[in-house]
Tab-separated table of C-alpha atoms in Angstrom:
chain	number	residue	atom	x	y	z
A	1	UNK	CA	49.209	279.349	175.982
A	2	UNK	CA	49.055	280.790	172.165
A	3	UNK	CA	45.773	281.898	170.728
A	4	UNK	CA	43.570	279.018	169.563
A	5	UNK	CA	44.285	277.122	166.084
A	6	UNK	CA	42.367	275.363	164.012
A	7	UNK	CA	43.863	273.226	160.985
A	8	UNK	CA	42.549	272.481	157.585
A	9	UNK	CA	40.784	269.549	159.223
A	10	UNK	CA	39.075	271.546	161.905
A	11	UNK	CA	41.264	270.187	164.601
A	12	UNK	CA	42.288	272.249	167.693
A	13	UNK	CA	45.967	272.892	167.600
A	14	UNK	CA	46.617	275.557	170.331
A	15	UNK	CA	44.378	276.142	173.442
A	16	UNK	CA	44.358	279.749	175.201
A	17	UNK	CA	47.224	280.753	177.271
A	18	UNK	CA	45.915	283.963	178.254
A	19	UNK	CA	42.969	283.100	179.781
A	20	UNK	CA	40.547	284.538	182.169
A	21	UNK	CA	41.604	284.925	185.894
A	22	UNK	CA	38.683	282.459	186.460
A	23	UNK	CA	38.893	278.746	185.926
A	24	UNK	CA	37.364	276.462	187.826
A	25	UNK	CA	39.025	272.963	186.729
A	26	UNK	CA	42.814	272.878	187.862
A	27	UNK	CA	45.470	271.272	185.648
A	28	UNK	CA	48.410	269.764	188.133
A	29	UNK	CA	50.281	267.463	186.281
A	30	UNK	CA	53.349	265.845	187.842
A	31	UNK	CA	53.870	263.921	191.416
A	32	UNK	CA	56.223	260.989	192.310
A	33	UNK	CA	54.632	260.162	195.642
A	34	UNK	CA	51.839	258.257	194.467
A	35	UNK	CA	50.754	254.472	195.645
A	36	UNK	CA	48.812	251.626	194.162
A	37	UNK	CA	45.095	251.504	194.012
A	38	UNK	CA	43.473	248.601	195.729
A	39	UNK	CA	40.288	248.215	193.781
A	40	UNK	CA	39.467	244.917	192.342
A	41	UNK	CA	40.066	244.474	188.296
A	42	UNK	CA	36.744	244.658	186.506
A	43	UNK	CA	36.145	242.247	183.621
A	44	UNK	CA	37.546	243.297	179.918
A	45	UNK	CA	35.940	244.506	177.387
A	46	UNK	CA	36.007	243.909	173.445
A	47	UNK	CA	38.738	245.669	171.096
A	48	UNK	CA	36.408	248.623	169.906
A	49	UNK	CA	35.835	249.514	173.645
A	50	UNK	CA	39.246	249.381	174.640
A	51	UNK	CA	40.235	251.561	171.701
A	52	UNK	CA	37.379	253.978	172.752
A	53	UNK	CA	38.594	254.054	176.504
A	54	UNK	CA	42.187	254.624	175.354
A	55	UNK	CA	41.668	257.325	172.818
A	56	UNK	CA	38.676	259.374	174.150
A	57	UNK	CA	38.335	261.492	177.095
A	58	UNK	CA	37.120	258.578	179.155
A	59	UNK	CA	41.139	257.562	178.658
A	60	UNK	CA	41.880	261.155	179.241
A	61	UNK	CA	40.354	260.679	182.751
A	62	UNK	CA	43.306	258.431	183.967
A	63	UNK	CA	46.099	260.873	182.269
A	64	UNK	CA	49.247	262.114	183.604
A	65	UNK	CA	48.301	264.765	186.239
A	66	UNK	CA	50.344	265.351	189.309
A	67	UNK	CA	49.661	262.245	191.499
A	68	UNK	CA	48.579	259.729	188.800
A	69	UNK	CA	51.874	258.719	187.320
A	70	UNK	CA	52.190	255.304	189.010
A	71	UNK	CA	49.007	254.061	189.061
A	72	UNK	CA	47.627	251.129	187.098
A	73	UNK	CA	45.931	253.190	184.125
A	74	UNK	CA	44.459	250.329	182.435
A	75	UNK	CA	42.974	249.304	185.417
A	76	UNK	CA	41.624	252.836	186.150
A	77	UNK	CA	40.381	253.180	182.594
A	78	UNK	CA	38.323	249.944	182.962
A	79	UNK	CA	36.692	250.871	186.061
A	80	UNK	CA	36.040	254.446	184.429
A	81	UNK	CA	34.445	252.058	181.160
A	82	UNK	CA	32.255	249.995	183.545
A	83	UNK	CA	30.851	253.073	185.443
A	84	UNK	CA	30.037	255.460	182.371
A	85	UNK	CA	29.267	252.396	179.653
A	86	UNK	CA	25.847	253.267	178.075
A	87	UNK	CA	25.498	256.693	179.749
A	88	UNK	CA	24.858	259.718	177.802
A	89	UNK	CA	28.791	260.974	178.205
A	90	UNK	CA	29.963	257.388	176.910
A	91	UNK	CA	27.753	257.567	173.790
A	92	UNK	CA	28.574	260.931	173.433
A	93	UNK	CA	32.651	260.017	173.280
A	94	UNK	CA	31.541	257.086	171.024
A	95	UNK	CA	30.144	259.312	168.348
A	96	UNK	CA	33.174	261.685	168.685
A	97	UNK	CA	35.618	259.058	168.408
A	98	UNK	CA	34.396	257.495	165.326
A	99	UNK	CA	33.992	260.961	163.680
A	100	UNK	CA	37.503	261.343	164.503
A	101	UNK	CA	38.490	257.993	163.295
A	102	UNK	CA	37.324	258.921	159.871
A	103	UNK	CA	39.302	261.967	159.719
A	104	UNK	CA	42.057	260.265	160.839
A	105	UNK	CA	41.905	257.541	158.140
A	106	UNK	CA	41.891	260.344	155.599
A	107	UNK	CA	44.996	262.376	156.942
A	108	UNK	CA	46.698	259.051	156.819
A	109	UNK	CA	45.968	258.441	153.616
A	110	UNK	CA	47.532	261.687	152.440
A	111	UNK	CA	50.591	261.288	154.776
A	112	UNK	CA	51.418	258.030	153.328
A	113	UNK	CA	51.114	259.579	149.754
A	114	UNK	CA	53.527	262.588	150.813
A	115	UNK	CA	56.106	259.756	151.988
A	116	UNK	CA	56.268	258.688	148.484
A	117	UNK	CA	56.979	261.986	146.821
A	118	UNK	CA	60.098	264.035	146.550
A	119	UNK	CA	59.785	267.156	148.710
A	120	UNK	CA	63.169	268.815	148.322
A	121	UNK	CA	61.769	272.272	147.191
A	122	UNK	CA	59.429	272.309	149.890
A	123	UNK	CA	62.296	271.067	152.532
A	124	UNK	CA	64.181	274.252	151.329
A	125	UNK	CA	61.132	276.406	151.796
A	126	UNK	CA	60.138	274.823	155.301
A	127	UNK	CA	64.004	275.203	156.717
A	128	UNK	CA	63.583	279.073	155.833
A	129	UNK	CA	60.378	279.005	157.775
A	130	UNK	CA	62.432	277.540	160.964
A	131	UNK	CA	65.127	279.855	160.482
A	132	UNK	CA	62.600	282.821	160.485
A	133	UNK	CA	61.046	281.494	164.149
A	134	UNK	CA	64.701	281.093	165.387
A	135	UNK	CA	65.047	284.486	164.536
A	136	UNK	CA	62.366	285.208	167.120
A	137	UNK	CA	63.861	283.666	170.356
A	138	UNK	CA	64.244	285.867	173.277
A	139	UNK	CA	66.540	285.057	176.079
A	140	UNK	CA	66.771	288.382	177.911
A	141	UNK	CA	63.838	287.703	180.173
A	142	UNK	CA	63.305	285.639	183.304
A	143	UNK	CA	59.917	284.228	183.189
A	144	UNK	CA	58.254	282.528	186.066
A	145	UNK	CA	55.051	280.365	186.156
A	146	UNK	CA	53.422	279.663	189.482
A	147	UNK	CA	50.929	277.186	189.978
A	148	UNK	CA	49.145	276.272	193.355
A	149	UNK	CA	49.388	273.017	194.318
A	150	UNK	CA	45.812	271.241	194.237
A	151	UNK	CA	44.432	274.657	195.043
A	152	UNK	CA	40.744	274.322	196.128
A	153	UNK	CA	41.559	270.951	197.945
A	154	UNK	CA	44.133	272.351	199.927
A	155	UNK	CA	42.223	275.255	201.054
A	156	UNK	CA	39.597	272.708	202.130
A	157	UNK	CA	42.279	270.852	204.253
A	158	UNK	CA	43.755	273.784	205.750
A	159	UNK	CA	40.655	274.581	207.042
A	160	UNK	CA	39.306	271.128	208.084
A	161	UNK	CA	42.211	269.378	209.428
A	162	UNK	CA	40.518	265.955	209.613
A	163	UNK	CA	40.558	265.958	205.736
A	164	UNK	CA	44.022	265.582	205.943
A	165	UNK	CA	45.541	262.179	204.448
A	166	UNK	CA	42.201	261.044	203.226
A	167	UNK	CA	41.406	260.914	199.943
A	168	UNK	CA	39.103	264.064	199.109
A	169	UNK	CA	37.782	265.758	196.190
A	170	UNK	CA	36.327	269.282	195.582
A	171	UNK	CA	32.839	269.273	193.532
A	172	UNK	CA	30.004	267.172	193.589
A	173	UNK	CA	28.565	263.963	192.156
A	174	UNK	CA	28.011	265.678	188.533
A	175	UNK	CA	31.694	266.846	188.471
A	176	UNK	CA	34.732	267.229	190.380
A	177	UNK	CA	37.172	270.520	190.061
A	178	UNK	CA	40.257	269.065	191.734
A	179	UNK	CA	41.103	266.042	194.192
A	180	UNK	CA	44.154	265.976	196.747
A	181	UNK	CA	46.998	263.747	196.151
A	182	UNK	CA	45.904	260.753	198.039
A	183	UNK	CA	42.701	260.573	195.944
A	184	UNK	CA	45.049	260.970	192.804
A	185	UNK	CA	46.477	257.620	194.212
A	186	UNK	CA	43.305	255.830	192.796
A	187	UNK	CA	43.095	257.864	189.746
A	188	UNK	CA	40.673	260.208	191.065
A	189	UNK	CA	41.063	263.678	189.541
A	190	UNK	CA	39.377	266.991	187.924
A	191	UNK	CA	37.037	266.845	185.828
A	192	UNK	CA	36.148	263.476	186.647
A	193	UNK	CA	32.147	262.898	187.086
A	194	UNK	CA	31.987	262.492	190.715
A	195	UNK	CA	30.141	259.234	190.732
A	196	UNK	CA	32.847	257.667	188.778
A	197	UNK	CA	35.481	259.069	191.246
A	198	UNK	CA	33.352	256.988	193.992
A	199	UNK	CA	33.843	254.126	191.863
A	200	UNK	CA	37.633	254.399	191.732
A	201	UNK	CA	37.745	255.231	195.614
A	202	UNK	CA	34.594	254.283	197.614
A	203	UNK	CA	35.931	256.063	200.726
A	204	UNK	CA	36.137	259.260	198.677
A	205	UNK	CA	35.143	262.577	200.654
A	206	UNK	CA	33.506	265.091	198.317
A	207	UNK	CA	33.582	268.809	199.594
A	208	UNK	CA	31.103	271.072	197.776
A	209	UNK	CA	32.825	274.170	196.150
A	210	UNK	CA	33.251	277.741	198.021
A	211	UNK	CA	34.401	279.750	195.379
A	212	UNK	CA	34.116	282.976	197.407
A	213	UNK	CA	37.038	281.653	199.977
A	214	UNK	CA	38.852	280.440	196.764
A	215	UNK	CA	38.743	284.054	195.305
A	216	UNK	CA	39.740	285.395	198.956
A	217	UNK	CA	42.945	283.286	199.424
A	218	UNK	CA	43.714	283.878	195.324
A	219	UNK	CA	43.376	287.512	196.334
A	220	UNK	CA	46.026	287.006	199.226
A	221	UNK	CA	48.705	285.395	196.755
A	222	UNK	CA	48.231	287.859	194.029
A	223	UNK	CA	49.241	290.376	196.562
A	224	UNK	CA	52.288	288.243	197.090
A	225	UNK	CA	52.921	288.114	193.168
A	226	UNK	CA	52.864	292.135	192.747
A	227	UNK	CA	55.635	292.543	194.797
A	228	UNK	CA	57.930	290.871	192.463
A	229	UNK	CA	56.276	291.896	189.164
A	230	UNK	CA	53.246	294.678	189.636
A	231	UNK	CA	52.387	293.610	185.914
A	232	UNK	CA	52.077	289.964	186.607
A	233	UNK	CA	49.474	288.064	184.322
A	234	UNK	CA	46.938	285.913	186.314
A	235	UNK	CA	45.759	282.833	184.199
A	236	UNK	CA	43.240	281.595	186.917
A	237	UNK	CA	42.634	281.940	190.597
A	238	UNK	CA	45.568	279.576	191.167
A	239	UNK	CA	48.226	280.288	188.396
A	240	UNK	CA	50.113	283.403	186.998
A	241	UNK	CA	52.910	284.362	185.281
A	242	UNK	CA	55.358	286.911	186.568
A	243	UNK	CA	58.457	288.571	184.517
A	244	UNK	CA	60.959	289.168	187.691
A	245	UNK	CA	63.670	290.340	185.238
A	246	UNK	CA	63.436	293.998	186.466
A	247	UNK	CA	63.345	292.825	189.889
A	248	UNK	CA	66.491	290.623	189.574
A	249	UNK	CA	68.324	294.045	188.571
A	250	UNK	CA	67.467	295.700	191.564
A	251	UNK	CA	69.000	292.906	194.079
A	252	UNK	CA	71.966	290.299	194.059
A	253	UNK	CA	70.053	287.152	194.062
A	254	UNK	CA	69.619	284.362	191.670
A	255	UNK	CA	66.261	283.844	190.055
A	256	UNK	CA	65.997	280.540	191.558
A	257	UNK	CA	66.402	281.919	195.343
A	258	UNK	CA	63.922	284.558	194.369
A	259	UNK	CA	61.378	282.079	193.366
A	260	UNK	CA	61.895	279.927	196.345
A	261	UNK	CA	61.527	283.362	198.444
A	262	UNK	CA	57.995	283.855	196.540
A	263	UNK	CA	56.796	280.158	197.154
A	264	UNK	CA	57.982	280.599	200.943
A	265	UNK	CA	55.873	283.751	201.442
A	266	UNK	CA	52.704	282.259	199.852
A	267	UNK	CA	53.324	279.492	202.545
A	268	UNK	CA	53.876	281.583	205.525
A	269	UNK	CA	51.133	283.784	204.520
A	270	UNK	CA	48.484	281.407	203.486
A	271	UNK	CA	49.695	277.931	204.759
A	272	UNK	CA	49.260	276.559	200.989
A	273	UNK	CA	52.456	275.073	198.770
A	274	UNK	CA	53.243	276.238	195.278
A	275	UNK	CA	55.078	275.028	192.519
A	276	UNK	CA	57.188	277.021	189.876
A	277	UNK	CA	59.019	276.900	186.503
A	278	UNK	CA	61.715	279.428	185.753
A	279	UNK	CA	62.703	279.780	181.829
A	280	UNK	CA	63.238	282.273	179.481
A	281	UNK	CA	59.674	282.418	178.158
A	282	UNK	CA	55.826	281.616	179.260
A	283	UNK	CA	55.678	278.235	177.266
A	284	UNK	CA	58.838	277.064	178.700
A	285	UNK	CA	58.116	278.382	182.340
A	286	UNK	CA	54.727	276.396	182.427
A	287	UNK	CA	56.333	273.392	181.152
A	288	UNK	CA	58.617	273.283	183.912
A	289	UNK	CA	56.308	274.237	186.753
A	290	UNK	CA	55.011	270.621	186.101
A	291	UNK	CA	58.370	269.077	186.540
A	292	UNK	CA	58.612	269.326	190.315
A	293	UNK	CA	55.205	269.096	191.776
A	294	UNK	CA	53.919	269.159	194.335
A	295	UNK	CA	56.033	271.738	196.516
A	296	UNK	CA	58.877	272.208	194.124
A	297	UNK	CA	60.509	274.166	191.377
A	298	UNK	CA	62.647	274.081	188.369
A	299	UNK	CA	64.862	276.365	186.343
A	300	UNK	CA	65.597	275.976	182.520
A	301	UNK	CA	68.725	277.989	182.161
A	302	UNK	CA	68.335	280.803	179.145
A	303	UNK	CA	70.794	279.462	176.755
A	304	UNK	CA	69.946	277.477	173.198
A	305	UNK	CA	71.590	274.636	173.982
A	306	UNK	CA	70.149	273.736	177.138
A	307	UNK	CA	66.411	274.472	175.940
A	308	UNK	CA	66.780	272.312	172.871
A	309	UNK	CA	68.456	269.615	175.005
A	310	UNK	CA	65.132	269.802	177.126
A	311	UNK	CA	62.801	270.280	174.562
A	312	UNK	CA	63.717	267.785	171.938
A	313	UNK	CA	62.900	264.529	174.307
A	314	UNK	CA	59.745	266.278	175.544
A	315	UNK	CA	56.425	264.271	175.051
A	316	UNK	CA	54.228	266.479	172.509
A	317	UNK	CA	51.155	266.143	174.883
A	318	UNK	CA	53.480	268.393	177.463
A	319	UNK	CA	53.309	271.323	175.069
A	320	UNK	CA	50.406	273.845	176.455
A	321	UNK	CA	47.893	273.590	173.718
A	322	UNK	CA	48.399	270.069	172.388
A	323	UNK	CA	45.489	267.901	173.940
A	324	UNK	CA	44.204	264.412	173.305
A	325	UNK	CA	43.081	264.967	169.928
A	326	UNK	CA	45.971	266.544	168.559
A	327	UNK	CA	48.559	264.005	170.354
A	328	UNK	CA	46.677	261.142	168.731
A	329	UNK	CA	46.746	262.631	165.366
A	330	UNK	CA	50.741	263.234	165.617
A	331	UNK	CA	51.246	259.888	167.134
A	332	UNK	CA	49.499	258.349	163.934
A	333	UNK	CA	52.121	259.889	162.173
A	334	UNK	CA	54.859	258.464	164.485
A	335	UNK	CA	55.434	261.802	166.134
A	336	UNK	CA	55.605	261.811	169.816
A	337	UNK	CA	58.249	264.214	170.995
A	338	UNK	CA	59.234	267.641	169.968
A	339	UNK	CA	62.611	266.628	168.427
A	340	UNK	CA	60.164	264.398	166.139
A	341	UNK	CA	58.150	267.492	165.071
A	342	UNK	CA	61.358	269.229	163.899
A	343	UNK	CA	62.648	266.007	162.021
A	344	UNK	CA	59.047	265.720	160.269
A	345	UNK	CA	58.665	269.459	159.696
A	346	UNK	CA	58.297	268.853	156.099
A	347	UNK	CA	55.346	266.621	156.458
A	348	UNK	CA	53.724	268.641	159.321
A	349	UNK	CA	53.971	271.955	156.932
A	350	UNK	CA	51.814	269.731	154.238
A	351	UNK	CA	49.734	268.195	156.606
A	352	UNK	CA	48.451	271.257	158.642
A	353	UNK	CA	47.536	274.841	158.164
A	354	UNK	CA	50.230	277.372	158.172
A	355	UNK	CA	49.219	278.575	161.569
A	356	UNK	CA	49.105	275.125	163.112
A	357	UNK	CA	52.487	274.652	161.661
A	358	UNK	CA	53.867	277.689	163.111
A	359	UNK	CA	52.441	276.407	166.305
A	360	UNK	CA	53.969	273.363	166.107
A	361	UNK	CA	57.419	274.554	165.049
A	362	UNK	CA	57.751	277.283	167.824
A	363	UNK	CA	56.861	274.999	170.534
A	364	UNK	CA	59.458	272.123	169.253
A	365	UNK	CA	62.213	275.032	169.512
A	366	UNK	CA	60.968	276.189	172.532
A	367	UNK	CA	60.230	279.801	171.435
A	368	UNK	CA	57.520	281.356	173.174
A	369	UNK	CA	56.104	284.863	174.152
A	370	UNK	CA	57.683	286.473	177.385
A	371	UNK	CA	54.981	289.187	177.483
A	372	UNK	CA	53.845	289.285	180.894
A	373	UNK	CA	51.123	291.869	181.795
A	374	UNK	CA	48.086	292.717	183.456
A	375	UNK	CA	45.161	292.707	180.674
A	376	UNK	CA	43.443	296.373	180.966
A	377	UNK	CA	41.453	295.218	178.248
A	378	UNK	CA	39.427	292.349	178.933
A	379	UNK	CA	36.413	291.530	176.924
A	380	UNK	CA	34.553	289.119	179.020
A	381	UNK	CA	33.646	287.900	182.657
A	382	UNK	CA	32.145	284.645	183.200
A	383	UNK	CA	30.464	282.258	186.004
A	384	UNK	CA	29.929	278.814	185.510
A	385	UNK	CA	27.907	276.070	187.459
A	386	UNK	CA	27.693	272.521	187.611
A	387	UNK	CA	24.710	270.712	189.032
A	388	UNK	CA	22.516	267.827	189.025
A	389	UNK	CA	20.250	267.446	185.818
A	390	UNK	CA	17.675	270.110	185.671
A	391	UNK	CA	14.339	269.624	183.925
A	392	UNK	CA	12.221	272.599	185.170
A	393	UNK	CA	12.455	275.902	183.749
A	394	UNK	CA	11.581	277.303	187.132
A	395	UNK	CA	14.776	275.448	188.699
A	396	UNK	CA	17.047	276.727	185.747
A	397	UNK	CA	15.692	280.384	186.529
A	398	UNK	CA	16.757	279.976	190.125
A	399	UNK	CA	20.322	279.054	188.810
A	400	UNK	CA	20.504	281.958	186.464
A	401	UNK	CA	19.497	284.299	189.491
A	402	UNK	CA	22.281	282.831	191.296
A	403	UNK	CA	24.960	283.215	188.500
A	404	UNK	CA	23.473	286.684	187.647
A	405	UNK	CA	24.161	287.795	191.381
A	406	UNK	CA	27.881	286.413	191.290
A	407	UNK	CA	28.377	287.873	188.091
A	408	UNK	CA	27.081	291.464	189.251
A	409	UNK	CA	29.398	291.258	192.189
A	410	UNK	CA	32.267	290.424	190.041
A	411	UNK	CA	31.910	293.475	187.808
A	412	UNK	CA	30.932	295.805	190.618
A	413	UNK	CA	34.632	294.841	192.187
A	414	UNK	CA	36.234	295.529	188.728
A	415	UNK	CA	33.805	298.483	187.666
A	416	UNK	CA	33.155	296.776	184.510
A	417	UNK	CA	29.836	296.913	182.258
A	418	UNK	CA	28.947	295.319	179.018
A	419	UNK	CA	26.226	295.182	176.152
A	420	UNK	CA	26.039	291.486	175.595
A	421	UNK	CA	24.877	288.368	177.650
A	422	UNK	CA	26.169	285.010	176.445
A	423	UNK	CA	24.869	281.829	177.958
A	424	UNK	CA	26.738	278.450	177.382
A	425	UNK	CA	24.401	275.374	177.924
A	426	UNK	CA	25.801	271.854	178.463
A	427	UNK	CA	23.131	269.214	178.031
A	428	UNK	CA	22.561	266.094	179.873
A	429	UNK	CA	23.892	264.513	176.508
A	430	UNK	CA	26.941	266.575	176.991
A	431	UNK	CA	26.315	268.503	173.853
A	432	UNK	CA	27.058	272.355	174.114
A	433	UNK	CA	24.835	274.989	172.829
A	434	UNK	CA	26.013	278.864	172.838
A	435	UNK	CA	23.540	281.559	172.461
A	436	UNK	CA	23.807	285.365	173.182
A	437	UNK	CA	21.535	288.381	173.372
A	438	UNK	CA	22.986	292.139	172.743
A	439	UNK	CA	21.295	295.132	174.137
A	440	UNK	CA	21.819	299.112	173.341
A	441	UNK	CA	22.889	300.285	176.896
A	442	UNK	CA	25.731	299.076	179.106
A	443	UNK	CA	24.500	296.735	181.886
A	444	UNK	CA	26.181	295.637	185.298
A	445	UNK	CA	23.326	294.853	187.582
A	446	UNK	CA	21.939	291.405	188.821
A	447	UNK	CA	18.627	292.268	187.503
A	448	UNK	CA	19.683	293.325	184.181
A	449	UNK	CA	21.926	290.310	183.540
A	450	UNK	CA	18.896	287.981	185.113
A	451	UNK	CA	16.412	289.444	182.568
A	452	UNK	CA	18.326	289.408	179.383
A	453	UNK	CA	19.351	285.737	180.503
A	454	UNK	CA	15.991	284.938	181.069
A	455	UNK	CA	15.024	286.048	177.576
A	456	UNK	CA	17.627	283.846	176.046
A	457	UNK	CA	16.655	280.575	178.041
A	458	UNK	CA	13.060	281.299	177.412
A	459	UNK	CA	13.774	281.373	173.714
A	460	UNK	CA	15.404	278.179	173.664
A	461	UNK	CA	13.663	276.175	176.650
A	462	UNK	CA	12.543	273.619	174.206
A	463	UNK	CA	16.312	272.897	173.279
A	464	UNK	CA	17.974	272.919	176.570
A	465	UNK	CA	15.927	270.881	178.971
A	466	UNK	CA	16.981	268.954	180.404
A	467	UNK	CA	20.266	270.299	181.253
A	468	UNK	CA	23.348	269.549	182.818
A	469	UNK	CA	25.390	272.950	183.482
A	470	UNK	CA	25.458	276.483	182.121
A	471	UNK	CA	27.802	279.575	181.885
A	472	UNK	CA	26.774	282.840	182.054
A	473	UNK	CA	29.137	285.328	180.135
A	474	UNK	CA	28.973	289.561	179.941
A	475	UNK	CA	30.972	290.372	177.486
A	476	UNK	CA	32.055	293.575	175.535
A	477	UNK	CA	33.334	295.471	178.615
A	478	UNK	CA	34.128	299.282	178.928
A	479	UNK	CA	35.510	300.687	182.351
A	480	UNK	CA	32.388	302.164	184.213
A	481	UNK	CA	34.790	304.824	185.870
């Protein structure tokens, strides 16, 4: 995705596309083979609560991920509400929703005022900006986005066939990292607390994460990617971008056949399936990879007419970087598709910062980066774990030691060292705190990471206990050799 963008109101518009090769929450989004849930419908709630479960992350847990399209979303939202009401998570979402509602009210007041004004002069300026964006369009590359299907869950099913055709998820009672498609039939999805998932699907099997195994499989998949594009860009353990333009110049095959071959090799060597999108740039390829999940692919031809016919009716939420909050803002302006972004471009120009406007317009035109390369100058490496609430410092230090060992092992593999340790704490009330400490010499050993991290924890111990999860990150890298 493009770099993070904050508009003048502080809302996140663009999320990171060029991410670490290390994320623990998968983001599959489409599958038509779904079935109904048989869970009894709970009692209804008041209108305020209904608004909250519709607009907040509580409602987000019943989103359009792969395998979730055919479920009764309102039913799932009610069950999630009943399971989470009065929890720290719910109360925190309630506060955030109230703050967002106030900001939305202010924005809509400005929007209504703009609609009464003569904006013809600004219209000309905006049209010129759109023409500038259009000149950036490049249709000379064939970009592929490959995304493994329910990666962690599929590995566990492969290694334990008794899990197949049963609703299962990977994670723990605090948080799930992914679920298989059978579990998604019940509304169970990634980034959902396990205890809520159990309410949706009492027979759900939860398997603990095994990241060493997932990294090993990811290494197999990346070796396959390198056969077609040595400079592929890994986005996570389970997805990557490839530029197969040069490869296609060496053979007499269509892009469709080459991508089918890549997916076939992945299946033959790992017994796992992958989905893919093929398009002129990374933005479009990522969108396309969701269209025929699981185990499918979609190609968008490299010509302007096909791209615009594809992108105009596309929901704004399908754009990588537009999340729940931004979607809600745009929907309040009756902007629900990329075509509506273009049709209302003058209002978007006046309502948002210039960087946000540029992000919106380029996305709505289907214009994105086609630069695919391995990042040899990564700035950080992180390890994260989710666990049951910790309330004792010794337990926290024990978890820090575990993270330090894993982080040091990864650094050794990549021959990296750094000068700054950053630790992000997620409290039981779901608030986030990040603290960091820099040292004069470069470090890479587990003991050094642990000792510096322990200082960070000790200084902040009264603010962070009890704790839900934390992430240790070493930043400011150089190569050791």
